[in-house]
């Protein structure tokens, strides 16, 4: 005890002897402004004392401003602390107000002033240097790549350059790497990592019998060539970009045609598309290649949630739009460059060198963001469709030639006999002989677009329309009629004639094919008066004008007529819409205003009329007959010879058959893709505090200046075209001088192979993110990745062929060296392999594969193992218990709506795609065991697994047990495991054993 006291006294005496020496050393030290003073000012002062309106009028960004001072006078008098207000406030702890400076920081400032307050290399700002509170532009991840040479370490353990960096760090901590994993463990790890599926017993046995380096390389090459590689790594990418197949929010409508983006990702990865091109395609693929591939790739922009219920007020709409821009911009930043741009929406970023104006510059770059579907033509299928169209056109020409002679005969006879029919009196009538005038009243038409009169008809090209002067009468009952000849029968939603309010909020129209292809319908606002007439498909409106009339009766009944005859049955869905005098108009060729979408008609209108009453069937028939050129089917048939009638019937039958074939081909030739629907880029202003009602300066499309040596200026004006904005953004992201681009993807791939990245926050390389465990290795791999064509398969090969990757998971024995777990408990230094539980999708895929039921069909529409229920405008997704091959595809092809959960997948931490998931949570809960015991899919697959074992191993129980264990976990059972397994099979059946094998730890864990 006394000896201990003497030691303490000595220590105190020594400390007191050293302290004055240290203080003298500090006082003699020359203060370096950039190194010692600037960090203090940036950390503690600049948040208030910078900008156009600094606190107290004092800016501390430049020496001249510091010396001139603020409202209270000069802040610093060089060489004189007594007269320096800055020192007075700091010394008294008045400033900074909440967190006074430490004694050391005060001493540094005092010494700096005494030494004449020399300034550094330039002006200061919050982002100029890194401090203990935030990152500056000198932050590690923003610096240029440094391709460090691998350490010169001589070791038999190393396989490639990765190992040299890892071994150097291990040696620095007094650690050694672990032995190589056994062949069975290694081959299983490799299969799940690269393709997400277990190896077969034959593949395991082949490698175990020859675990040579050459054999291992051969397996790696084989797996990287497999189409399953893209499915495995595509799933990882879809996690990051939060790909889902419904909108989210309250409505959560499904997206039937979002899957082409998923398939494009998988295909691009399988083809080993260079990563920079992979990113360019997702951001500007519509500009680079267009067509189906470009539309599918740019599905990236709309992979996330989309609020379709934004409220009625203008402010709510603006806020919803700003939320949407922030969410997408956050995903872009975190996915490609590991920066949280979205944190600067309301103020300068609190931790990274990104200002609020820079956020809005980036927002301007993507302000043309639009969600929706596009119809994309498939060139090779369009060629087949064109051939069918040509055949139909040839047959129709023959049919027209036969009918023309008969029609001419009827019309000549009618003229000779002086037979004329007067049409019923109309409120307005348009003959379209030479103009668009109303021949009865004053409702003359005005053309829009290329609408024109040609050969006695109004010609409409699917982009044009005609509107009239207002209807000078109140209307409730009414009749609309038109003689219409269509250019094609595939159009969907155009109107021949429409009565509407000029803003389009109420209308009634003769519409073709909108809800039912090839059928006529009574169009109305929001379909409130629309129902199916159940009339026959239109077949010959392309060869001649057909007479279509809609009669609107007082009780709300609507009756359709074609060529003077009832069309299907009458409908009655709701009361009629009334139209006030002077507040309605007639449209030709457009369903309703505003013009756009599928509202246009393509064809010719030969004649049209509006009646202010509900016409009788006799009046409709008389009106149909009144057209001078009209010949009824009965009159036409009588004028044909028997031979002509037979030829006509044959031609019509062939046209119908080809029409059916054409319908099927048209589905193949045009594909709907849910993707970016680019809008005009908006002129963007800074929103102070993120408030749409507090508008600041207008900004041009640009990016952050955080990366030294990489220009943030796009050279664009605030109203630049949308395409140029996106193109400039992708050029900045993928620029060879952007160090984040390669660092982030290399770290991301490393993360999936080892369970943790070199930076353990894959989406955040900023101040709040992790620090690299092996910074030189990260930069070396990023540099080499670029030099090797930015090929992801090159990177995979480098990683999985390293000795670091091939280590055993249990580490070296404590007797062989220091206890590594005490030195590096989380294995950041990689002294062993990490035990990793399979992701939910891989567990499901493995169950299907082992049971022999995995359907390997790639691509195409997602399989739905949920019911889709619409209720009060909201969509609900309920799991279904299904048992069919189309539901046994890989889980990456499962319909993936937000909130459309699966009990098995949920239990094993499958994330909801409402937000980005750069790394999955891994929990251990009792529900996981219960799910693998009782889930309907597991029970069903246990039976299929047992069936497979019996078919492949026969009825011998011992052989069944061996084969089941090999299929499930790639090894034979131990002696005790065999005894228990055989007993289980004997007493409870083979399905019980198979179910048990799905539940053992080794089935769901990669060692």
XYZ file of C-alpha atoms in Angstrom, residues 363-766:
404
model
C -34.207 19.833 -57.714
C -34.325 21.974 -60.847
C -32.319 19.291 -62.639
C -35.053 16.712 -62.061
C -38.062 19.048 -62.082
C -39.443 17.365 -65.203
C -40.149 14.231 -63.157
C -43.442 12.612 -64.135
C -45.020 9.257 -63.222
C -47.096 7.286 -65.712
C -47.371 4.696 -68.453
C -46.083 4.905 -72.002
C -47.078 2.804 -74.997
C -43.864 1.513 -76.524
C -43.669 -0.143 -79.930
C -41.741 -3.390 -80.289
C -40.079 -3.117 -83.734
C -39.894 -6.815 -84.624
C -43.499 -7.388 -83.578
C -44.621 -4.243 -85.386
C -43.233 -5.715 -88.612
C -45.447 -8.789 -88.189
C -48.415 -6.532 -87.438
C -47.754 -4.461 -90.563
C -47.796 -7.630 -92.661
C -51.204 -8.608 -91.232
C -52.482 -5.072 -91.861
C -51.371 -5.302 -95.470
C -53.247 -8.573 -95.923
C -56.397 -7.064 -94.385
C -56.072 -3.965 -96.590
C -55.788 -6.128 -99.725
C -58.906 -8.102 -98.762
C -60.824 -4.921 -97.973
C -59.950 -3.482 -101.378
C -61.397 -6.590 -102.996
C -64.477 -6.330 -100.758
C -64.919 -2.627 -101.576
C -64.678 -3.357 -105.315
C -67.471 -5.952 -105.097
C -69.709 -3.716 -102.956
C -69.058 -0.569 -105.012
C -70.730 -1.923 -108.105
C -73.807 -2.915 -106.102
C -73.888 0.409 -104.217
C -73.578 2.380 -107.456
C -76.450 0.334 -108.859
C -78.707 1.118 -105.866
C -77.857 4.829 -105.893
C -78.403 5.070 -109.672
C -81.793 3.370 -109.320
C -82.698 5.709 -106.442
C -81.762 8.742 -108.567
C -83.653 7.461 -111.597
C -86.811 6.883 -109.545
C -86.474 10.275 -107.850
C -86.569 8.786 -104.352
C -85.400 11.225 -101.660
C -85.750 11.126 -97.888
C -85.871 14.264 -95.795
C -84.009 13.970 -92.476
C -85.760 14.897 -89.209
C -85.443 18.529 -88.129
C -82.274 19.131 -86.100
C -81.102 21.872 -83.747
C -77.778 21.895 -85.632
C -76.447 19.956 -88.626
C -73.032 19.801 -90.230
C -72.781 18.483 -93.806
C -68.961 18.932 -94.167
C -69.379 19.237 -97.954
C -67.106 22.250 -98.281
C -66.877 23.828 -94.845
C -67.505 23.259 -91.118
C -70.596 25.457 -90.882
C -73.872 24.573 -89.224
C -76.376 24.302 -92.103
C -79.358 24.867 -89.788
C -78.225 27.538 -87.326
C -75.121 29.430 -86.215
C -73.061 26.713 -84.446
C -70.232 26.920 -86.958
C -67.053 24.933 -86.335
C -63.459 26.096 -85.907
C -60.566 23.700 -86.660
C -57.653 23.018 -84.302
C -54.494 21.325 -85.504
C -54.699 19.808 -88.969
C -58.486 19.202 -89.012
C -59.696 19.909 -92.564
C -62.434 19.308 -95.130
C -61.520 16.854 -97.879
C -63.777 15.071 -100.410
C -66.953 15.948 -98.529
C -65.790 14.855 -95.071
C -64.086 16.250 -91.966
C -60.639 14.643 -91.770
C -59.186 14.025 -88.289
C -55.644 12.689 -87.775
C -55.734 11.753 -84.080
C -54.141 15.045 -83.052
C -56.756 17.545 -84.253
C -60.341 18.485 -83.498
C -63.103 20.999 -84.209
C -65.127 22.995 -81.687
C -68.240 25.093 -82.332
C -69.910 28.221 -81.138
C -71.956 27.795 -77.915
C -75.283 25.964 -77.949
C -77.928 28.675 -77.648
C -80.440 26.522 -75.756
C -80.863 24.586 -72.527
C -80.409 20.859 -73.128
C -81.388 17.788 -71.105
C -82.995 15.318 -73.506
C -81.017 15.170 -76.719
C -79.784 13.060 -79.607
C -76.263 12.963 -81.050
C -75.581 11.400 -84.433
C -72.712 11.131 -86.876
C -71.710 9.242 -90.011
C -68.225 8.036 -89.143
C -65.485 6.243 -91.097
C -62.546 5.138 -88.953
C -58.917 4.907 -90.057
C -58.431 1.825 -87.878
C -60.332 -0.279 -85.370
C -57.570 -0.304 -82.735
C -58.048 3.245 -81.483
C -59.282 3.591 -77.922
C -61.223 6.580 -76.607
C -61.680 9.131 -79.379
C -65.083 10.753 -79.922
C -66.928 11.414 -83.178
C -69.173 14.082 -81.637
C -69.312 15.391 -78.076
C -71.534 17.865 -76.240
C -69.506 19.414 -73.411
C -68.986 22.286 -71.106
C -65.918 24.107 -72.473
C -63.703 23.136 -69.520
C -64.542 19.454 -70.079
C -65.870 18.808 -66.556
C -69.165 17.510 -68.014
C -69.754 15.920 -71.402
C -71.740 13.341 -73.372
C -70.208 11.822 -76.482
C -70.234 9.095 -79.111
C -66.965 7.351 -78.203
C -65.217 4.454 -79.877
C -63.300 1.669 -78.107
C -62.476 3.365 -74.794
C -63.666 0.759 -72.301
C -64.407 -2.038 -74.761
C -62.160 -2.377 -77.796
C -63.956 -2.135 -81.159
C -67.251 -1.110 -79.555
C -69.244 2.119 -79.443
C -70.201 3.645 -76.121
C -71.865 6.690 -74.561
C -68.915 8.576 -73.151
C -69.427 10.785 -70.088
C -67.444 12.616 -67.419
C -65.912 10.039 -65.033
C -68.138 7.396 -66.721
C -71.097 8.534 -64.539
C -73.609 7.820 -67.336
C -71.507 5.205 -69.128
C -72.198 1.490 -69.238
C -71.819 -1.252 -71.806
C -74.396 -1.437 -74.590
C -73.147 -5.020 -75.126
C -73.310 -4.279 -78.831
C -71.360 -6.257 -81.449
C -67.762 -5.429 -82.336
C -67.325 -2.936 -85.144
C -65.988 -4.686 -88.258
C -66.486 -2.467 -91.315
C -66.357 1.179 -90.213
C -62.979 1.373 -91.929
C -64.421 0.481 -95.346
C -67.473 2.806 -95.316
C -69.197 5.406 -93.143
C -71.437 3.933 -90.447
C -74.320 5.842 -88.892
C -74.093 6.063 -85.090
C -76.723 7.750 -82.943
C -77.203 8.110 -79.179
C -80.610 9.046 -77.795
C -80.747 10.521 -74.260
C -84.238 10.067 -72.755
C -85.745 12.131 -69.937
C -85.587 9.287 -67.390
C -81.820 8.869 -67.889
C -82.035 5.977 -70.367
C -79.520 6.104 -73.219
C -80.191 4.095 -76.380
C -77.596 3.461 -79.064
C -78.218 2.902 -82.765
C -75.946 1.757 -85.586
C -77.070 2.191 -89.204
C -80.571 2.972 -87.971
C -80.896 -0.228 -85.907
C -80.676 -0.609 -82.085
C -77.092 -1.224 -80.947
C -77.095 -3.778 -78.131
C -79.421 -2.813 -75.279
C -80.306 0.496 -73.640
C -78.496 1.612 -70.480
C -79.507 3.669 -67.449
C -76.847 4.430 -64.852
C -77.669 7.915 -63.520
C -79.820 10.965 -64.350
C -79.046 12.992 -67.446
C -76.592 15.877 -67.408
C -78.184 19.249 -68.064
C -76.491 21.940 -70.136
C -77.434 25.624 -69.752
C -77.935 27.999 -72.647
C -74.660 29.416 -73.919
C -72.572 27.208 -71.596
C -71.985 24.179 -73.823
C -70.418 23.447 -77.205
C -69.994 20.649 -79.719
C -66.655 18.948 -80.387
C -65.738 16.730 -83.338
C -62.820 14.318 -83.002
C -62.156 14.986 -79.297
C -63.823 13.320 -76.307
C -63.517 16.389 -74.093
C -61.162 19.241 -73.347
C -58.360 19.753 -72.509
C -56.971 18.082 -75.610
C -54.554 15.230 -75.003
C -54.125 11.567 -74.157
C -56.358 9.055 -75.926
C -59.228 11.525 -76.413
C -58.682 12.023 -80.155
C -60.392 10.191 -83.027
C -58.608 9.162 -86.207
C -60.896 9.016 -89.224
C -63.491 10.949 -91.218
C -66.851 12.398 -90.207
C -69.127 12.693 -93.272
C -72.109 14.226 -91.544
C -73.309 15.044 -88.003
C -76.267 16.506 -86.153
C -77.491 17.587 -82.703
C -81.180 17.321 -81.735
C -82.788 18.958 -78.720
C -85.085 15.992 -78.106
C -84.967 12.234 -77.709
C -85.654 10.919 -81.213
C -87.877 7.912 -81.817
C -86.616 4.709 -83.434
C -88.527 5.628 -86.584
C -86.835 9.043 -86.716
C -83.432 7.434 -86.231
C -84.121 5.005 -89.091
C -85.333 7.847 -91.299
C -82.265 9.916 -90.489
C -79.954 7.008 -91.298
C -81.711 6.551 -94.647
C -81.637 10.265 -95.426
C -77.951 10.416 -96.235
C -77.718 10.509 -100.039
C -74.839 8.038 -100.098
C -76.339 5.626 -97.571
C -77.150 2.087 -98.717
C -78.514 -0.404 -96.211
C -77.195 -3.925 -95.829
C -80.486 -5.331 -97.175
C -80.368 -3.127 -100.280
C -76.749 -4.010 -100.898
C -77.349 -7.771 -100.626
C -80.242 -7.625 -103.122
C -78.083 -5.843 -105.686
C -75.362 -8.549 -105.639
C -75.323 -11.669 -107.769
C -75.157 -15.072 -106.069
C -71.484 -15.416 -107.002
C -70.734 -11.936 -105.640
C -72.569 -12.743 -102.398
C -70.427 -15.860 -101.927
C -67.209 -13.971 -102.696
C -68.262 -11.198 -100.317
C -69.024 -13.659 -97.512
C -65.657 -15.386 -98.009
C -63.767 -12.095 -97.959
C -65.567 -10.927 -94.815
C -64.820 -14.230 -93.053
C -61.128 -13.968 -93.924
C -61.050 -10.340 -92.748
C -62.634 -11.359 -89.428
C -60.102 -14.176 -88.954
C -57.200 -11.873 -89.757
C -58.721 -9.274 -87.445
C -58.571 -11.744 -84.571
C -54.951 -12.532 -85.415
C -54.255 -8.820 -85.657
C -55.707 -8.191 -82.187
C -53.391 -10.801 -80.702
C -50.412 -9.418 -82.584
C -51.243 -5.825 -81.612
C -50.875 -6.851 -77.955
C -47.377 -8.113 -78.706
C -46.425 -5.138 -80.874
C -47.134 -2.476 -78.295
C -46.232 -2.691 -74.645
C -47.289 -0.458 -71.808
C -44.417 0.429 -69.509
C -44.709 2.276 -66.218
C -41.820 4.673 -66.479
C -40.647 8.265 -66.493
C -43.080 10.486 -68.381
C -40.895 13.540 -68.766
C -42.605 16.899 -68.384
C -41.344 20.370 -69.089
C -38.658 21.314 -66.587
C -39.843 23.881 -64.078
C -38.246 27.214 -63.258
C -37.133 26.540 -59.690
C -36.694 28.932 -56.786
C -35.157 28.380 -53.374
C -37.959 27.837 -50.876
C -36.850 29.430 -47.636
C -37.325 26.948 -44.773
C -38.760 24.642 -47.451
C -41.990 26.668 -47.493
C -43.692 27.068 -50.919
C -45.114 30.403 -49.706
C -41.659 31.775 -48.864
C -39.974 31.982 -52.250
C -36.342 33.037 -52.601
C -33.984 33.403 -55.525
C -34.419 31.591 -58.837
C -31.706 28.984 -59.434
C -30.405 27.267 -62.547
C -30.073 23.491 -62.914
C -26.735 22.577 -61.301
C -25.304 20.438 -58.521
C -23.206 20.708 -55.375
C -19.709 22.184 -55.379
C -18.646 19.796 -52.613
C -16.267 17.805 -54.820
C -13.032 19.677 -55.435
C -11.993 19.798 -59.084
C -15.435 18.843 -60.429
C -17.511 21.755 -61.707
C -20.994 22.090 -60.286
C -22.142 24.460 -63.040
C -24.187 22.871 -65.817
C -24.076 26.028 -67.930
C -27.869 26.013 -68.236
C -30.504 28.690 -67.823
C -33.380 28.331 -65.329
C -35.759 27.471 -68.187
C -33.470 24.960 -69.928
C -35.107 21.946 -71.638
C -35.806 19.022 -69.342
C -33.655 16.597 -71.358
C -30.572 18.822 -71.059
C -31.000 19.075 -67.298
C -31.011 15.333 -66.769
C -28.170 14.819 -69.226
C -25.956 17.291 -67.381
C -26.792 15.662 -64.053
C -25.780 12.209 -65.250
C -22.568 13.627 -66.721
C -21.677 14.989 -63.278
C -22.594 11.761 -61.491
C -20.563 9.519 -63.815
C -17.673 11.938 -64.423
C -14.240 10.357 -64.121
C -13.305 13.055 -61.601
C -16.193 12.145 -59.302
C -14.543 9.910 -56.685
C -17.837 9.022 -55.010
C -19.255 7.266 -58.056
C -16.795 4.366 -58.007
C -16.270 4.319 -54.251
C -19.972 3.846 -53.572
C -20.600 0.943 -55.958
C -17.392 -0.875 -54.975
C -18.360 -0.573 -51.329
C -21.905 -1.711 -52.113
C -20.738 -4.902 -53.807
C -18.260 -5.549 -50.970
C -21.095 -5.143 -48.464
C -23.185 -7.904 -50.052
C -20.250 -10.323 -50.167
C -19.043 -9.777 -46.597
C -22.202 -8.666 -44.795
C -20.682 -5.246 -44.107
C -19.064 -2.694 -46.368
C -15.613 -1.204 -46.064
C -17.817 1.762 -45.179
C -20.617 0.228 -43.143
C -23.242 2.761 -44.340
C -23.556 1.950 -48.066
C -25.893 4.887 -48.786
C -24.093 7.536 -46.732
C -20.496 8.554 -47.302
C -21.012 11.816 -45.438
